[in-house]
Amino acid sequence: MKNILLITEPRTGSTTLMRSIASAYNFTYQFEPDKRNKLEIKENHLVKIIIDVKRGKSYYLDLIKKFDKTILLSRRNIKEQCEAFWALMYLNGGNPLEKWSENQLPKNLQKDKTFREKYERLREKKFFLLDLSEKTNLKINYYEDVFKNKSLLEKDIKLDLKYFGPQYKLRIKGNNTILWKG
C-alpha cells in the first residue's frame, strides 16, 4: 500500500485515526488539505479530508481512484457529534485538538439555533457519505466501533494503538473541570 485517503465527517475521531494509521505505516500525513493547502498525492502518505457536500460526488469518486486505499468514517451518535462540533466552534475557538467538558455546554443547547443548523449540516454530510459508500462499495467505519474495538472494518489496515489511549479523547464527561490544551 502506497497511500491512504481518509474521508470523514467532522468530529469523528478522524485526526486521532489519521495519526494512528500514519504512525503504524510510518507515513507522512496531510490534515484537511482541502481547507488549508494543496492536496498532495504521493507514496507513503495519508490524506484526511472532511466531506464537503458542495464539492459533489464526482470530486470524491475521482479522488478515491488516485489512492491505494480509502477509508470512510462517520459517527452514529449525531447528538454527541453535534455537541462536539458546537464545542469546536464556540468553546475551542476552532482548535480541533482542544479538550472540552460537557459542563461547558449551555443548558438547552439543542434548542439553540446554531446547534440546530449544525445538526442539519451534519445530517446532510451523513447522507452524502452514505451515498458515496453505496456508489463505491466502501463500508463506513463508525467512531463508536473503531474506538471501542480498536480496529477498522478494513482488517488489513494497521493501527498504532497508542493513539487510542484516554489522553487523546477530547470530550471530558461529568464534573471533571480540568482541561488540557493539545
PDB file of N, CA and C in Angstrom, residues 56-121:
ATOM      1  N   GLY A  56     -19.504  17.928  -4.449  1.00  0.00           N
ATOM      2  CA  GLY A  56     -20.179  16.972  -5.314  1.00  0.00           C
ATOM      3  C   GLY A  56     -19.521  15.599  -5.302  1.00  0.00           C
ATOM      4  N   LYS A  57     -20.296  14.592  -5.655  1.00  0.00           N
ATOM      5  CA  LYS A  57     -19.806  13.215  -5.595  1.00  0.00           C
ATOM      6  C   LYS A  57     -18.694  12.938  -6.592  1.00  0.00           C
ATOM      7  N   SER A  58     -18.745  13.562  -7.751  1.00  0.00           N
ATOM      8  CA  SER A  58     -17.723  13.268  -8.767  1.00  0.00           C
ATOM      9  C   SER A  58     -16.326  13.643  -8.260  1.00  0.00           C
ATOM     10  N   TYR A  59     -16.216  14.697  -7.464  1.00  0.00           N
ATOM     11  CA  TYR A  59     -14.922  15.079  -6.886  1.00  0.00           C
ATOM     12  C   TYR A  59     -14.354  13.923  -6.059  1.00  0.00           C
ATOM     13  N   TYR A  60     -15.187  13.351  -5.198  1.00  0.00           N
ATOM     14  CA  TYR A  60     -14.737  12.272  -4.326  1.00  0.00           C
ATOM     15  C   TYR A  60     -14.509  10.974  -5.097  1.00  0.00           C
ATOM     16  N   LEU A  61     -15.355  10.688  -6.057  1.00  0.00           N
ATOM     17  CA  LEU A  61     -15.178   9.485  -6.867  1.00  0.00           C
ATOM     18  C   LEU A  61     -13.851   9.541  -7.622  1.00  0.00           C
ATOM     19  N   ASP A  62     -13.512  10.693  -8.167  1.00  0.00           N
ATOM     20  CA  ASP A  62     -12.232  10.871  -8.863  1.00  0.00           C
ATOM     21  C   ASP A  62     -11.055  10.780  -7.882  1.00  0.00           C
ATOM     22  N   LEU A  63     -11.209  11.387  -6.723  1.00  0.00           N
ATOM     23  CA  LEU A  63     -10.143  11.390  -5.723  1.00  0.00           C
ATOM     24  C   LEU A  63      -9.850   9.972  -5.226  1.00  0.00           C
ATOM     25  N   ILE A  64     -10.876   9.206  -4.967  1.00  0.00           N
ATOM     26  CA  ILE A  64     -10.720   7.839  -4.466  1.00  0.00           C
ATOM     27  C   ILE A  64      -9.870   7.004  -5.427  1.00  0.00           C
ATOM     28  N   LYS A  65     -10.045   7.214  -6.714  1.00  0.00           N
ATOM     29  CA  LYS A  65      -9.299   6.455  -7.731  1.00  0.00           C
ATOM     30  C   LYS A  65      -7.794   6.717  -7.652  1.00  0.00           C
ATOM     31  N   LYS A  66      -7.399   7.831  -7.058  1.00  0.00           N
ATOM     32  CA  LYS A  66      -5.986   8.212  -7.007  1.00  0.00           C
ATOM     33  C   LYS A  66      -5.247   7.620  -5.802  1.00  0.00           C
ATOM     34  N   PHE A  67      -5.963   6.921  -4.920  1.00  0.00           N
ATOM     35  CA  PHE A  67      -5.369   6.358  -3.712  1.00  0.00           C
ATOM     36  C   PHE A  67      -5.457   4.836  -3.729  1.00  0.00           C
ATOM     37  N   ASP A  68      -4.488   4.208  -3.083  1.00  0.00           N
ATOM     38  CA  ASP A  68      -4.491   2.744  -2.992  1.00  0.00           C
ATOM     39  C   ASP A  68      -5.600   2.236  -2.084  1.00  0.00           C
ATOM     40  N   LYS A  69      -5.894   3.005  -1.038  1.00  0.00           N
ATOM     41  CA  LYS A  69      -6.895   2.587  -0.064  1.00  0.00           C
ATOM     42  C   LYS A  69      -7.662   3.811   0.407  1.00  0.00           C
ATOM     43  N   THR A  70      -8.987   3.670   0.540  1.00  0.00           N
ATOM     44  CA  THR A  70      -9.819   4.744   1.065  1.00  0.00           C
ATOM     45  C   THR A  70     -10.627   4.213   2.232  1.00  0.00           C
ATOM     46  N   ILE A  71     -10.678   5.004   3.295  1.00  0.00           N
ATOM     47  CA  ILE A  71     -11.440   4.663   4.495  1.00  0.00           C
ATOM     48  C   ILE A  71     -12.478   5.756   4.698  1.00  0.00           C
ATOM     49  N   LEU A  72     -13.715   5.354   4.919  1.00  0.00           N
ATOM     50  CA  LEU A  72     -14.801   6.283   5.225  1.00  0.00           C
ATOM     51  C   LEU A  72     -15.069   6.221   6.725  1.00  0.00           C
ATOM     52  N   LEU A  73     -15.298   7.388   7.343  1.00  0.00           N
ATOM     53  CA  LEU A  73     -15.518   7.445   8.790  1.00  0.00           C
ATOM     54  C   LEU A  73     -16.683   8.359   9.117  1.00  0.00           C
ATOM     55  N   SER A  74     -17.594   7.853   9.939  1.00  0.00           N
ATOM     56  CA  SER A  74     -18.771   8.601  10.374  1.00  0.00           C
ATOM     57  C   SER A  74     -18.924   8.397  11.882  1.00  0.00           C
ATOM     58  N   ARG A  75     -20.052   8.834  12.396  1.00  0.00           N
ATOM     59  CA  ARG A  75     -20.366   8.669  13.812  1.00  0.00           C
ATOM     60  C   ARG A  75     -21.855   8.382  13.916  1.00  0.00           C
ATOM     61  N   ARG A  76     -22.222   7.406  14.720  1.00  0.00           N
ATOM     62  CA  ARG A  76     -23.635   7.049  14.869  1.00  0.00           C
ATOM     63  C   ARG A  76     -24.407   8.066  15.717  1.00  0.00           C
ATOM     64  N   ASN A  77     -23.789   8.521  16.797  1.00  0.00           N
ATOM     65  CA  ASN A  77     -24.474   9.412  17.732  1.00  0.00           C
ATOM     66  C   ASN A  77     -24.343  10.854  17.241  1.00  0.00           C
ATOM     67  N   ILE A  78     -25.326  11.270  16.449  1.00  0.00           N
ATOM     68  CA  ILE A  78     -25.267  12.604  15.844  1.00  0.00           C
ATOM     69  C   ILE A  78     -25.408  13.704  16.900  1.00  0.00           C
ATOM     70  N   LYS A  79     -26.118  13.430  17.994  1.00  0.00           N
ATOM     71  CA  LYS A  79     -26.257  14.437  19.053  1.00  0.00           C
ATOM     72  C   LYS A  79     -24.882  14.740  19.669  1.00  0.00           C
ATOM     73  N   GLU A  80     -24.142  13.702  20.040  1.00  0.00           N
ATOM     74  CA  GLU A  80     -22.810  13.920  20.612  1.00  0.00           C
ATOM     75  C   GLU A  80     -21.861  14.513  19.581  1.00  0.00           C
ATOM     76  N   GLN A  81     -22.005  14.097  18.333  1.00  0.00           N
ATOM     77  CA  GLN A  81     -21.180  14.651  17.264  1.00  0.00           C
ATOM     78  C   GLN A  81     -21.454  16.141  17.110  1.00  0.00           C
ATOM     79  N   CYS A  82     -22.702  16.509  17.165  1.00  0.00           N
ATOM     80  CA  CYS A  82     -23.075  17.915  17.025  1.00  0.00           C
ATOM     81  C   CYS A  82     -22.605  18.733  18.237  1.00  0.00           C
ATOM     82  N   GLU A  83     -22.691  18.153  19.423  1.00  0.00           N
ATOM     83  CA  GLU A  83     -22.169  18.838  20.609  1.00  0.00           C
ATOM     84  C   GLU A  83     -20.677  19.099  20.456  1.00  0.00           C
ATOM     85  N   ALA A  84     -19.953  18.087  19.965  1.00  0.00           N
ATOM     86  CA  ALA A  84     -18.505  18.229  19.769  1.00  0.00           C
ATOM     87  C   ALA A  84     -18.203  19.272  18.697  1.00  0.00           C
ATOM     88  N   PHE A  85     -19.009  19.295  17.651  1.00  0.00           N
ATOM     89  CA  PHE A  85     -18.840  20.278  16.581  1.00  0.00           C
ATOM     90  C   PHE A  85     -19.124  21.677  17.123  1.00  0.00           C
ATOM     91  N   TRP A  86     -20.168  21.810  17.926  1.00  0.00           N
ATOM     92  CA  TRP A  86     -20.522  23.093  18.541  1.00  0.00           C
ATOM     93  C   TRP A  86     -19.384  23.539  19.471  1.00  0.00           C
ATOM     94  N   ALA A  87     -18.860  22.597  20.277  1.00  0.00           N
ATOM     95  CA  ALA A  87     -17.760  22.923  21.192  1.00  0.00           C
ATOM     96  C   ALA A  87     -16.525  23.380  20.415  1.00  0.00           C
ATOM     97  N   LEU A  88     -16.249  22.738  19.299  1.00  0.00           N
ATOM     98  CA  LEU A  88     -15.117  23.138  18.458  1.00  0.00           C
ATOM     99  C   LEU A  88     -15.249  24.605  18.053  1.00  0.00           C
ATOM    100  N   MET A  89     -16.431  24.992  17.637  1.00  0.00           N
ATOM    101  CA  MET A  89     -16.647  26.346  17.128  1.00  0.00           C
ATOM    102  C   MET A  89     -16.770  27.394  18.234  1.00  0.00           C
ATOM    103  N   TYR A  90     -17.480  27.058  19.304  1.00  0.00           N
ATOM    104  CA  TYR A  90     -17.847  28.084  20.283  1.00  0.00           C
ATOM    105  C   TYR A  90     -17.126  27.977  21.621  1.00  0.00           C
ATOM    106  N   LEU A  91     -16.497  26.854  21.908  1.00  0.00           N
ATOM    107  CA  LEU A  91     -15.733  26.726  23.154  1.00  0.00           C
ATOM    108  C   LEU A  91     -14.231  26.708  22.874  1.00  0.00           C
ATOM    109  N   ASN A  92     -13.846  26.094  21.773  1.00  0.00           N
ATOM    110  CA  ASN A  92     -12.424  25.879  21.487  1.00  0.00           C
ATOM    111  C   ASN A  92     -11.864  26.830  20.442  1.00  0.00           C
ATOM    112  N   GLY A  93     -12.648  27.779  19.994  1.00  0.00           N
ATOM    113  CA  GLY A  93     -12.171  28.745  19.011  1.00  0.00           C
ATOM    114  C   GLY A  93     -11.635  28.111  17.739  1.00  0.00           C
ATOM    115  N   GLY A  94     -12.166  26.945  17.377  1.00  0.00           N
ATOM    116  CA  GLY A  94     -11.748  26.278  16.154  1.00  0.00           C
ATOM    117  C   GLY A  94     -10.534  25.372  16.308  1.00  0.00           C
ATOM    118  N   ASN A  95      -9.974  25.267  17.524  1.00  0.00           N
ATOM    119  CA  ASN A  95      -8.822  24.393  17.751  1.00  0.00           C
ATOM    120  C   ASN A  95      -9.314  22.944  17.828  1.00  0.00           C
ATOM    121  N   PRO A  96      -9.017  22.117  16.810  1.00  0.00           N
ATOM    122  CA  PRO A  96      -9.561  20.760  16.762  1.00  0.00           C
ATOM    123  C   PRO A  96      -8.963  19.801  17.789  1.00  0.00           C
ATOM    124  N   LEU A  97      -7.907  20.202  18.482  1.00  0.00           N
ATOM    125  CA  LEU A  97      -7.259  19.306  19.441  1.00  0.00           C
ATOM    126  C   LEU A  97      -7.480  19.711  20.896  1.00  0.00           C
ATOM    127  N   GLU A  98      -8.298  20.714  21.131  1.00  0.00           N
ATOM    128  CA  GLU A  98      -8.507  21.196  22.488  1.00  0.00           C
ATOM    129  C   GLU A  98      -9.594  20.394  23.186  1.00  0.00           C
ATOM    130  N   LYS A  99      -9.292  19.970  24.405  1.00  0.00           N
ATOM    131  CA  LYS A  99     -10.278  19.245  25.208  1.00  0.00           C
ATOM    132  C   LYS A  99     -11.356  20.203  25.692  1.00  0.00           C
ATOM    133  N   TRP A 100     -12.521  19.640  25.966  1.00  0.00           N
ATOM    134  CA  TRP A 100     -13.631  20.436  26.463  1.00  0.00           C
ATOM    135  C   TRP A 100     -14.490  19.574  27.381  1.00  0.00           C
ATOM    136  N   SER A 101     -15.187  20.204  28.298  1.00  0.00           N
ATOM    137  CA  SER A 101     -16.033  19.500  29.256  1.00  0.00           C
ATOM    138  C   SER A 101     -17.495  19.631  28.865  1.00  0.00           C
ATOM    139  N   GLU A 102     -18.220  18.557  29.064  1.00  0.00           N
ATOM    140  CA  GLU A 102     -19.668  18.600  28.828  1.00  0.00           C
ATOM    141  C   GLU A 102     -20.327  19.688  29.681  1.00  0.00           C
ATOM    142  N   ASN A 103     -19.727  19.978  30.835  1.00  0.00           N
ATOM    143  CA  ASN A 103     -20.270  21.006  31.735  1.00  0.00           C
ATOM    144  C   ASN A 103     -20.236  22.396  31.108  1.00  0.00           C
ATOM    145  N   GLN A 104     -19.401  22.574  30.085  1.00  0.00           N
ATOM    146  CA  GLN A 104     -19.300  23.869  29.417  1.00  0.00           C
ATOM    147  C   GLN A 104     -20.442  24.096  28.416  1.00  0.00           C
ATOM    148  N   LEU A 105     -21.149  23.035  28.068  1.00  0.00           N
ATOM    149  CA  LEU A 105     -22.243  23.186  27.106  1.00  0.00           C
ATOM    150  C   LEU A 105     -23.405  23.928  27.756  1.00  0.00           C
ATOM    151  N   PRO A 106     -24.020  24.842  27.033  1.00  0.00           N
ATOM    152  CA  PRO A 106     -25.172  25.554  27.595  1.00  0.00           C
ATOM    153  C   PRO A 106     -26.329  24.603  27.858  1.00  0.00           C
ATOM    154  N   LYS A 107     -27.092  24.918  28.872  1.00  0.00           N
ATOM    155  CA  LYS A 107     -28.334  24.172  29.108  1.00  0.00           C
ATOM    156  C   LYS A 107     -29.245  24.429  27.901  1.00  0.00           C
ATOM    157  N   ASN A 108     -30.053  23.493  27.549  1.00  0.00           N
ATOM    158  CA  ASN A 108     -30.977  23.620  26.400  1.00  0.00           C
ATOM    159  C   ASN A 108     -30.238  23.884  25.087  1.00  0.00           C
ATOM    160  N   LEU A 109     -29.032  23.346  24.949  1.00  0.00           N
ATOM    161  CA  LEU A 109     -28.250  23.561  23.733  1.00  0.00           C
ATOM    162  C   LEU A 109     -29.015  23.126  22.488  1.00  0.00           C
ATOM    163  N   GLN A 110     -29.783  22.053  22.611  1.00  0.00           N
ATOM    164  CA  GLN A 110     -30.493  21.538  21.441  1.00  0.00           C
ATOM    165  C   GLN A 110     -31.544  22.513  20.909  1.00  0.00           C
ATOM    166  N   LYS A 111     -31.919  23.488  21.705  1.00  0.00           N
ATOM    167  CA  LYS A 111     -32.881  24.498  21.249  1.00  0.00           C
ATOM    168  C   LYS A 111     -32.191  25.692  20.593  1.00  0.00           C
ATOM    169  N   ASP A 112     -30.869  25.745  20.715  1.00  0.00           N
ATOM    170  CA  ASP A 112     -30.079  26.838  20.153  1.00  0.00           C
ATOM    171  C   ASP A 112     -30.126  26.784  18.625  1.00  0.00           C
ATOM    172  N   LYS A 113     -30.308  27.925  17.987  1.00  0.00           N
ATOM    173  CA  LYS A 113     -30.419  27.992  16.523  1.00  0.00           C
ATOM    174  C   LYS A 113     -29.154  27.480  15.832  1.00  0.00           C
ATOM    175  N   THR A 114     -27.978  27.887  16.322  1.00  0.00           N
ATOM    176  CA  THR A 114     -26.726  27.447  15.678  1.00  0.00           C
ATOM    177  C   THR A 114     -26.531  25.944  15.851  1.00  0.00           C
ATOM    178  N   PHE A 115     -26.948  25.401  16.990  1.00  0.00           N
ATOM    179  CA  PHE A 115     -26.857  23.959  17.208  1.00  0.00           C
ATOM    180  C   PHE A 115     -27.737  23.231  16.195  1.00  0.00           C
ATOM    181  N   ARG A 116     -28.945  23.703  16.017  1.00  0.00           N
ATOM    182  CA  ARG A 116     -29.868  23.060  15.056  1.00  0.00           C
ATOM    183  C   ARG A 116     -29.329  23.163  13.629  1.00  0.00           C
ATOM    184  N   GLU A 117     -28.725  24.293  13.298  1.00  0.00           N
ATOM    185  CA  GLU A 117     -28.136  24.444  11.960  1.00  0.00           C
ATOM    186  C   GLU A 117     -26.984  23.468  11.758  1.00  0.00           C
ATOM    187  N   LYS A 118     -26.134  23.324  12.754  1.00  0.00           N
ATOM    188  CA  LYS A 118     -25.011  22.382  12.659  1.00  0.00           C
ATOM    189  C   LYS A 118     -25.527  20.945  12.585  1.00  0.00           C
ATOM    190  N   TYR A 119     -26.575  20.665  13.328  1.00  0.00           N
ATOM    191  CA  TYR A 119     -27.188  19.335  13.293  1.00  0.00           C
ATOM    192  C   TYR A 119     -27.659  19.010  11.871  1.00  0.00           C
ATOM    193  N   GLU A 120     -28.318  19.954  11.227  1.00  0.00           N
ATOM    194  CA  GLU A 120     -28.801  19.732   9.853  1.00  0.00           C
ATOM    195  C   GLU A 120     -27.641  19.582   8.871  1.00  0.00           C
ATOM    196  N   ARG A 121     -26.578  20.355   9.056  1.00  0.00           N
ATOM    197  CA  ARG A 121     -25.391  20.214   8.190  1.00  0.00           C
ATOM    198  C   ARG A 121     -24.755  18.847   8.356  1.00  0.00           C
TER     199      ARG A 121
END
